[in-house]
PDB file of C-alpha atoms in Angstrom:
ATOM      1  CA  TRP A   1     -23.243 -26.486  -3.592  1.00 55.00           C
ATOM      2  CA  GLU A   2     -26.308 -27.724  -5.426  1.00 67.00           C
ATOM      3  CA  GLY A   3     -28.342 -24.852  -6.784  1.00 68.00           C
ATOM      4  CA  ARG A   4     -25.662 -22.268  -6.029  1.00 76.00           C
ATOM      5  CA  VAL A   5     -24.068 -20.008  -8.618  1.00 76.00           C
ATOM      6  CA  LEU A   6     -20.641 -18.423  -8.186  1.00 78.00           C
ATOM      7  CA  SER A   7     -19.949 -15.305 -10.218  1.00 79.00           C
ATOM      8  CA  LEU A   8     -16.735 -13.278 -10.486  1.00 79.00           C
ATOM      9  CA  ALA A   9     -17.576  -9.580 -10.841  1.00 81.00           C
ATOM     10  CA  THR A  10     -15.350  -6.695 -11.839  1.00 81.00           C
ATOM     11  CA  ALA A  11     -15.698  -3.297 -13.547  1.00 85.00           C
ATOM     12  CA  THR A  12     -13.757  -0.938 -15.769  1.00 87.00           C
ATOM     13  CA  GLN A  13     -12.291   2.372 -14.626  1.00 88.00           C
ATOM     14  CA  ALA A  14     -15.017   4.242 -16.513  1.00 90.00           C
ATOM     15  CA  GLU A  15     -17.755   2.222 -14.777  1.00 91.00           C
ATOM     16  CA  PHE A  16     -16.219   2.928 -11.375  1.00 91.00           C
ATOM     17  CA  GLU A  17     -16.148   6.657 -12.155  1.00 92.00           C
ATOM     18  CA  GLU A  18     -19.775   6.700 -13.312  1.00 93.00           C
ATOM     19  CA  GLU A  19     -20.899   4.803 -10.210  1.00 93.00           C
ATOM     20  CA  ALA A  20     -18.925   7.146  -7.934  1.00 93.00           C
ATOM     21  CA  GLU A  21     -20.764  10.095  -9.496  1.00 94.00           C
ATOM     22  CA  ILE A  22     -24.141   8.395  -8.977  1.00 92.00           C
ATOM     23  CA  MET A  23     -23.335   7.726  -5.325  1.00 91.00           C
ATOM     24  CA  GLY A  24     -21.836  11.170  -4.713  1.00 92.00           C
ATOM     25  CA  LEU A  25     -18.555   9.727  -3.441  1.00 91.00           C
ATOM     26  CA  SER A  26     -16.354  12.559  -2.132  1.00 91.00           C
ATOM     27  CA  LYS A  27     -12.745  12.674  -3.317  1.00 92.00           C
ATOM     28  CA  PRO A  28      -9.833  15.101  -2.675  1.00 89.00           C
ATOM     29  CA  LEU A  29      -9.734  18.192  -4.902  1.00 88.00           C
ATOM     30  CA  MET A  30      -6.540  19.613  -6.331  1.00 86.00           C
ATOM     31  CA  LEU A  31      -5.943  23.126  -5.001  1.00 82.00           C
ATOM     32  CA  ASN A  32      -4.715  25.824  -7.345  1.00 79.00           C
ATOM     33  CA  GLU A  33      -1.727  27.895  -6.306  1.00 77.00           C
ATOM     34  CA  ALA A  34      -3.798  30.953  -5.308  1.00 78.00           C
ATOM     35  CA  VAL A  35      -6.041  28.981  -2.930  1.00 74.00           C
ATOM     36  CA  ALA A  36      -3.135  27.000  -1.484  1.00 72.00           C
ATOM     37  CA  LYS A  37      -1.166  30.212  -0.852  1.00 77.00           C
ATOM     38  CA  ARG A  38      -4.130  32.061   0.664  1.00 77.00           C
ATOM     39  CA  PHE A  39      -4.938  29.337   3.178  1.00 75.00           C
ATOM     40  CA  GLN A  40      -1.280  28.288   3.637  1.00 77.00           C
ATOM     41  CA  MET A  41      -1.802  24.765   2.357  1.00 77.00           C
ATOM     42  CA  HIS A  42       0.482  22.634   0.223  1.00 78.00           C
ATOM     43  CA  ASN A  43      -0.630  21.476  -3.234  1.00 76.00           C
ATOM     44  CA  ASP A  44      -0.910  17.871  -2.036  1.00 81.00           C
ATOM     45  CA  TYR A  45      -3.356  18.720   0.761  1.00 81.00           C
ATOM     46  CA  GLY A  46      -6.044  16.039   0.699  1.00 79.00           C
ATOM     47  CA  ARG A  47      -8.752  17.150   3.113  1.00 82.00           C
ATOM     48  CA  VAL A  48     -10.614  19.472   0.724  1.00 83.00           C
ATOM     49  CA  THR A  49     -13.126  17.169  -0.942  1.00 88.00           C
ATOM     50  CA  ALA A  50     -16.114  17.314  -3.277  1.00 90.00           C
ATOM     51  CA  PRO A  51     -18.487  14.755  -4.827  1.00 93.00           C
ATOM     52  CA  PHE A  52     -16.721  13.065  -7.738  1.00 94.00           C
ATOM     53  CA  THR A  53     -17.998  13.897 -11.237  1.00 93.00           C
ATOM     54  CA  VAL A  54     -16.804  12.395 -14.497  1.00 93.00           C
ATOM     55  CA  HIS A  55     -16.759  15.631 -16.510  1.00 93.00           C
ATOM     56  CA  LYS A  56     -14.629  17.343 -13.821  1.00 91.00           C
ATOM     57  CA  ARG A  57     -12.347  14.391 -13.134  1.00 90.00           C
ATOM     58  CA  CYS A  58      -9.266  16.480 -13.978  1.00 90.00           C
ATOM     59  CA  ASN A  59      -9.963  18.603 -10.862  1.00 89.00           C
ATOM     60  CA  PHE A  60      -9.426  15.638  -8.531  1.00 92.00           C
ATOM     61  CA  HIS A  61      -6.216  14.039  -7.320  1.00 89.00           C
ATOM     62  CA  ARG A  62      -5.530  10.861  -9.281  1.00 86.00           C
ATOM     63  CA  SER A  63      -3.956   9.096  -6.320  1.00 84.00           C
ATOM     64  CA  PRO A  64      -6.593   7.541  -4.016  1.00 81.00           C
ATOM     65  CA  PHE A  65      -4.423   7.486  -0.891  1.00 80.00           C
ATOM     66  CA  VAL A  66      -4.342  10.300   1.681  1.00 81.00           C
ATOM     67  CA  ILE A  67      -1.892   9.915   4.565  1.00 77.00           C
ATOM     68  CA  LYS A  68      -1.636  12.580   7.280  1.00 77.00           C
ATOM     69  CA  ASP A  69      -3.537  15.168   5.206  1.00 80.00           C
ATOM     70  CA  LYS A  70      -1.247  14.600   2.215  1.00 82.00           C
ATOM     71  CA  VAL A  71      -2.236  12.942  -1.048  1.00 84.00           C
ATOM     72  CA  GLN A  72       0.404  10.443  -2.104  1.00 79.00           C
ATOM     73  CA  LYS A  73       2.037  11.497  -5.372  1.00 79.00           C
ATOM     74  CA  PHE A  74       0.718   9.298  -8.148  1.00 74.00           C
ATOM     75  CA  GLY A  75       3.469   7.163  -9.663  1.00 71.00           C
ATOM     76  CA  THR A  76       6.114   8.026  -7.065  1.00 73.00           C
ATOM     77  CA  GLU A  77       4.903   7.678  -3.484  1.00 71.00           C
ATOM     78  CA  ASP A  78       1.817   5.832  -4.705  1.00 72.00           C
ATOM     79  CA  LYS A  79       2.862   3.071  -7.097  1.00 68.00           C
ATOM     80  CA  SER A  80      -0.438   1.201  -6.966  1.00 68.00           C
ATOM     81  CA  GLY A  81      -1.596   2.244 -10.431  1.00 71.00           C
ATOM     82  CA  LEU A  82      -5.134   2.793  -9.114  1.00 79.00           C
ATOM     83  CA  MET A  83      -6.796   6.021 -10.261  1.00 86.00           C
ATOM     84  CA  PHE A  84      -9.093   8.006  -7.944  1.00 89.00           C
ATOM     85  CA  PHE A  85     -10.416   5.048  -5.905  1.00 88.00           C
ATOM     86  CA  SER A  86      -8.723   2.865  -3.309  1.00 85.00           C
ATOM     87  CA  PRO A  87      -9.257  -0.937  -3.183  1.00 82.00           C
ATOM     88  CA  CYS A  88     -11.832  -0.473  -0.413  1.00 84.00           C
ATOM     89  CA  GLU A  89     -13.751   2.150  -2.408  1.00 88.00           C
ATOM     90  CA  ARG A  90     -13.711  -0.072  -5.483  1.00 87.00           C
ATOM     91  CA  GLN A  91     -15.245  -2.937  -3.517  1.00 86.00           C
ATOM     92  CA  PHE A  92     -17.884  -0.526  -2.196  1.00 88.00           C
ATOM     93  CA  LEU A  93     -18.727   0.748  -5.686  1.00 91.00           C
ATOM     94  CA  LEU A  94     -18.754  -2.750  -7.191  1.00 90.00           C
ATOM     95  CA  GLU A  95     -21.089  -4.020  -4.481  1.00 89.00           C
ATOM     96  CA  HIS A  96     -23.461  -1.119  -5.144  1.00 90.00           C
ATOM     97  CA  MET A  97     -23.438  -1.829  -8.905  1.00 91.00           C
ATOM     98  CA  THR A  98     -24.159  -5.510  -8.261  1.00 89.00           C
ATOM     99  CA  GLU A  99     -27.027  -4.733  -5.886  1.00 88.00           C
ATOM    100  CA  ASN A 100     -28.607  -2.406  -8.467  1.00 89.00           C
ATOM    101  CA  LYS A 101     -28.368  -5.138 -11.084  1.00 88.00           C
ATOM    102  CA  ILE A 102     -29.988  -7.638  -8.734  1.00 87.00           C
ATOM    103  CA  ARG A 103     -32.871  -5.237  -8.030  1.00 88.00           C
ATOM    104  CA  GLN A 104     -33.422  -4.785 -11.771  1.00 89.00           C
ATOM    105  CA  LEU A 105     -33.548  -8.566 -12.264  1.00 87.00           C
ATOM    106  CA  ILE A 106     -36.064  -8.935  -9.433  1.00 88.00           C
ATOM    107  CA  ARG A 107     -38.298  -6.192 -10.865  1.00 89.00           C
ATOM    108  CA  SER A 108     -38.235  -7.846 -14.283  1.00 90.00           C
ATOM    109  CA  LYS A 109     -39.015 -11.202 -12.593  1.00 87.00           C
ATOM    110  CA  GLN A 110     -35.860 -12.805 -13.954  1.00 85.00           C
ATOM    111  CA  LEU A 111     -34.687 -13.473 -10.396  1.00 82.00           C
ATOM    112  CA  SER A 112     -36.667 -14.611  -7.353  1.00 84.00           C
ATOM    113  CA  PRO A 113     -36.906 -12.016  -4.533  1.00 82.00           C
ATOM    114  CA  HIS A 114     -36.025 -14.831  -2.104  1.00 82.00           C
ATOM    115  CA  THR A 115     -32.640 -15.398  -3.737  1.00 79.00           C
ATOM    116  CA  SER A 116     -29.785 -15.206  -1.216  1.00 80.00           C
ATOM    117  CA  VAL A 117     -26.818 -13.149  -2.436  1.00 80.00           C
ATOM    118  CA  THR A 118     -23.467 -12.974  -0.637  1.00 81.00           C
ATOM    119  CA  PHE A 119     -20.326 -11.036  -1.543  1.00 79.00           C
ATOM    120  CA  PHE A 120     -16.792 -12.314  -1.025  1.00 79.00           C
ATOM    121  CA  PRO A 121     -14.036  -9.791  -1.934  1.00 76.00           C
ATOM    122  CA  LEU A 122     -10.982 -11.549  -3.350  1.00 73.00           C
ATOM    123  CA  HIS A 123      -7.585 -10.697  -1.844  1.00 70.00           C
ATOM    124  CA  GLU A 124      -5.427 -11.902  -4.700  1.00 62.00           C
ATOM    125  CA  THR A 125      -2.273 -10.424  -6.189  1.00 59.00           C
ATOM    126  CA  ILE A 126      -2.090 -12.653  -9.284  1.00 56.00           C
ATOM    127  CA  GLY A 127      -4.523 -12.183 -12.169  1.00 51.00           C
ATOM    128  CA  GLU A 128      -6.026 -14.806 -14.476  1.00 50.00           C
ATOM    129  CA  ASP A 129      -3.172 -14.270 -16.939  1.00 51.00           C
ATOM    130  CA  GLY A 130      -0.623 -15.177 -14.264  1.00 52.00           C
ATOM    131  CA  LYS A 131       0.724 -11.629 -14.035  1.00 55.00           C
ATOM    132  CA  ARG A 132       0.934  -9.632 -10.826  1.00 57.00           C
ATOM    133  CA  LEU A 133      -2.013  -7.275 -10.435  1.00 53.00           C
ATOM    134  CA  GLN A 134      -1.328  -3.569 -10.081  1.00 54.00           C
ATOM    135  CA  GLY A 135      -2.878  -1.748  -7.162  1.00 53.00           C
ATOM    136  CA  LEU A 136      -2.391  -4.484  -4.578  1.00 62.00           C
ATOM    137  CA  LYS A 137       1.018  -3.428  -3.290  1.00 68.00           C
ATOM    138  CA  VAL A 138      -0.758  -2.274  -0.131  1.00 72.00           C
ATOM    139  CA  LEU A 139      -2.040  -5.830   0.366  1.00 76.00           C
ATOM    140  CA  GLU A 140       1.461  -7.273   0.033  1.00 76.00           C
ATOM    141  CA  LYS A 141       2.762  -4.694   2.510  1.00 76.00           C
ATOM    142  CA  LEU A 142       0.057  -5.592   5.014  1.00 80.00           C
ATOM    143  CA  ARG A 143       0.818  -9.293   4.695  1.00 78.00           C
ATOM    144  CA  GLN A 144       4.487  -8.685   5.417  1.00 77.00           C
ATOM    145  CA  HIS A 145       4.270  -5.958   8.072  1.00 76.00           C
ATOM    146  CA  TRP A 146       0.889  -6.415   9.756  1.00 79.00           C
ATOM    147  CA  ALA A 147      -0.701  -9.855   9.379  1.00 74.00           C
ATOM    148  CA  THR A 148       2.103 -11.638  11.198  1.00 74.00           C
ATOM    149  CA  PRO A 149       2.311 -12.406  14.933  1.00 73.00           C
ATOM    150  CA  TRP A 150       6.072 -11.793  15.237  1.00 75.00           C
ATOM    151  CA  ARG A 151       6.349  -8.131  14.243  1.00 75.00           C
ATOM    152  CA  LYS A 152       9.351  -6.518  15.953  1.00 74.00           C
ATOM    153  CA  GLU A 153       7.665  -3.080  16.011  1.00 73.00           C
ATOM    154  CA  ARG A 154       4.642  -4.521  17.800  1.00 75.00           C
ATOM    155  CA  TYR A 155       6.684  -5.791  20.732  1.00 70.00           C
ATOM    156  CA  LEU A 156       9.045  -2.826  20.939  1.00 73.00           C
ATOM    157  CA  SER A 157       6.110  -0.409  21.164  1.00 73.00           C
ATOM    158  CA  VAL A 158       5.037  -2.036  24.436  1.00 68.00           C
ATOM    159  CA  LEU A 159       8.456  -1.254  25.943  1.00 69.00           C
ATOM    160  CA  LYS A 160       8.347   2.409  24.876  1.00 70.00           C
ATOM    161  CA  ILE A 161       6.193   3.602  27.758  1.00 66.00           C
ATOM    162  CA  TRP A 162       7.252   7.228  27.208  1.00 64.00           C
ATOM    163  CA  GLU A 163       5.675   7.395  23.756  1.00 66.00           C
ATOM    164  CA  ASN A 164       2.165   8.599  22.968  1.00 66.00           C
ATOM    165  CA  PRO A 165      -0.190   6.105  24.720  1.00 64.00           C
ATOM    166  CA  ALA A 166      -2.753   6.425  21.905  1.00 64.00           C
ATOM    167  CA  LYS A 167      -0.217   4.934  19.492  1.00 68.00           C
ATOM    168  CA  GLY A 168      -1.028   1.444  20.687  1.00 67.00           C
ATOM    169  CA  THR A 169       1.167  -1.332  19.324  1.00 72.00           C
ATOM    170  CA  ASP A 170       2.381   0.659  16.318  1.00 75.00           C
ATOM    171  CA  GLU A 171       0.178  -0.828  13.592  1.00 80.00           C
ATOM    172  CA  PRO A 172       0.197   0.483   9.966  1.00 81.00           C
ATOM    173  CA  LEU A 173      -3.214   2.128  10.338  1.00 81.00           C
ATOM    174  CA  ASP A 174      -2.897   4.283   7.195  1.00 80.00           C
ATOM    175  CA  ASP A 175      -2.316   1.194   5.049  1.00 80.00           C
ATOM    176  CA  ILE A 176      -5.157  -0.666   6.784  1.00 83.00           C
ATOM    177  CA  ARG A 177      -7.462   2.288   6.112  1.00 82.00           C
ATOM    178  CA  SER A 178      -6.389   2.473   2.457  1.00 78.00           C
ATOM    179  CA  TYR A 179      -7.150  -1.192   1.817  1.00 80.00           C
ATOM    180  CA  PHE A 180      -9.956  -2.165   4.228  1.00 83.00           C
ATOM    181  CA  GLY A 181     -11.585   1.206   4.939  1.00 82.00           C
ATOM    182  CA  GLU A 182     -12.163   3.432   7.969  1.00 85.00           C
ATOM    183  CA  GLN A 183     -14.222   0.980  10.032  1.00 88.00           C
ATOM    184  CA  ILE A 184     -11.604  -1.777  10.000  1.00 88.00           C
ATOM    185  CA  ALA A 185      -8.845   0.775  10.653  1.00 87.00           C
ATOM    186  CA  MET A 186     -10.717   2.167  13.672  1.00 90.00           C
ATOM    187  CA  TYR A 187     -11.273  -1.345  15.011  1.00 91.00           C
ATOM    188  CA  SER A 188      -7.569  -2.167  14.561  1.00 87.00           C
ATOM    189  CA  ALA A 189      -6.601   1.069  16.323  1.00 85.00           C
ATOM    190  CA  PHE A 190      -8.856   0.185  19.266  1.00 88.00           C
ATOM    191  CA  LEU A 191      -7.454  -3.350  19.541  1.00 85.00           C
ATOM    192  CA  SER A 192      -3.920  -1.979  19.286  1.00 82.00           C
ATOM    193  CA  PHE A 193      -4.515   0.512  22.120  1.00 82.00           C
ATOM    194  CA  TYR A 194      -6.418  -2.043  24.215  1.00 82.00           C
ATOM    195  CA  THR A 195      -3.732  -4.718  23.818  1.00 80.00           C
ATOM    196  CA  ARG A 196      -0.878  -2.372  24.708  1.00 77.00           C
ATOM    197  CA  TRP A 197      -2.456  -1.073  27.910  1.00 77.00           C
ATOM    198  CA  LEU A 198      -3.597  -4.493  29.096  1.00 77.00           C
ATOM    199  CA  THR A 199      -0.017  -5.715  28.814  1.00 75.00           C
ATOM    200  CA  TYR A 200       1.255  -3.577  31.714  1.00 73.00           C
ATOM    201  CA  PRO A 201      -1.220  -4.786  34.398  1.00 78.00           C
ATOM    202  CA  ALA A 202      -0.759  -8.339  33.105  1.00 77.00           C
ATOM    203  CA  VAL A 203       2.987  -8.101  33.832  1.00 73.00           C
ATOM    204  CA  VAL A 204       2.410  -6.597  37.271  1.00 71.00           C
TER     205      VAL A 204
END
């Protein structure tokens, strides 16, 4: 570890919102009653998006989680306490802020351009003050119902041949997407499907 520097980085809600506006991050818009009625959509419909802006933040859904086209109601269905941005989006925004800072330091010659920088997102549920962090209930759910080899739903799904074959081994893909992002969720969906349909020829 000689010559290496470890730094713990975080940001405020206001900094996340400003960075999201700079990056043009699209977030679900709240539909007024006239638009929802005209297009026969419910008020919690989450597939109408626009680039996030700070001065129009009141026009966006506060809850960052969209499941099956529906935005989770903030404070009831979604008890994470996170406003506008999911854990995955926050990591994305924080990484972008850090990279911009590094580029500024290199331009001002305060940091060598050959410096190696690596990011390690922390998956912790307890803060420095010893209290449980808000917004990581999804992580706890994934630890209990996904990251375990002996999930009952995983094995029962293999026996339910009559169900939708694309369902795979019944993994919580919405929660995986909310925490890790679309790429990891797609990879998990592929592995789930692949594992289920390799099981049958393996038995035969």
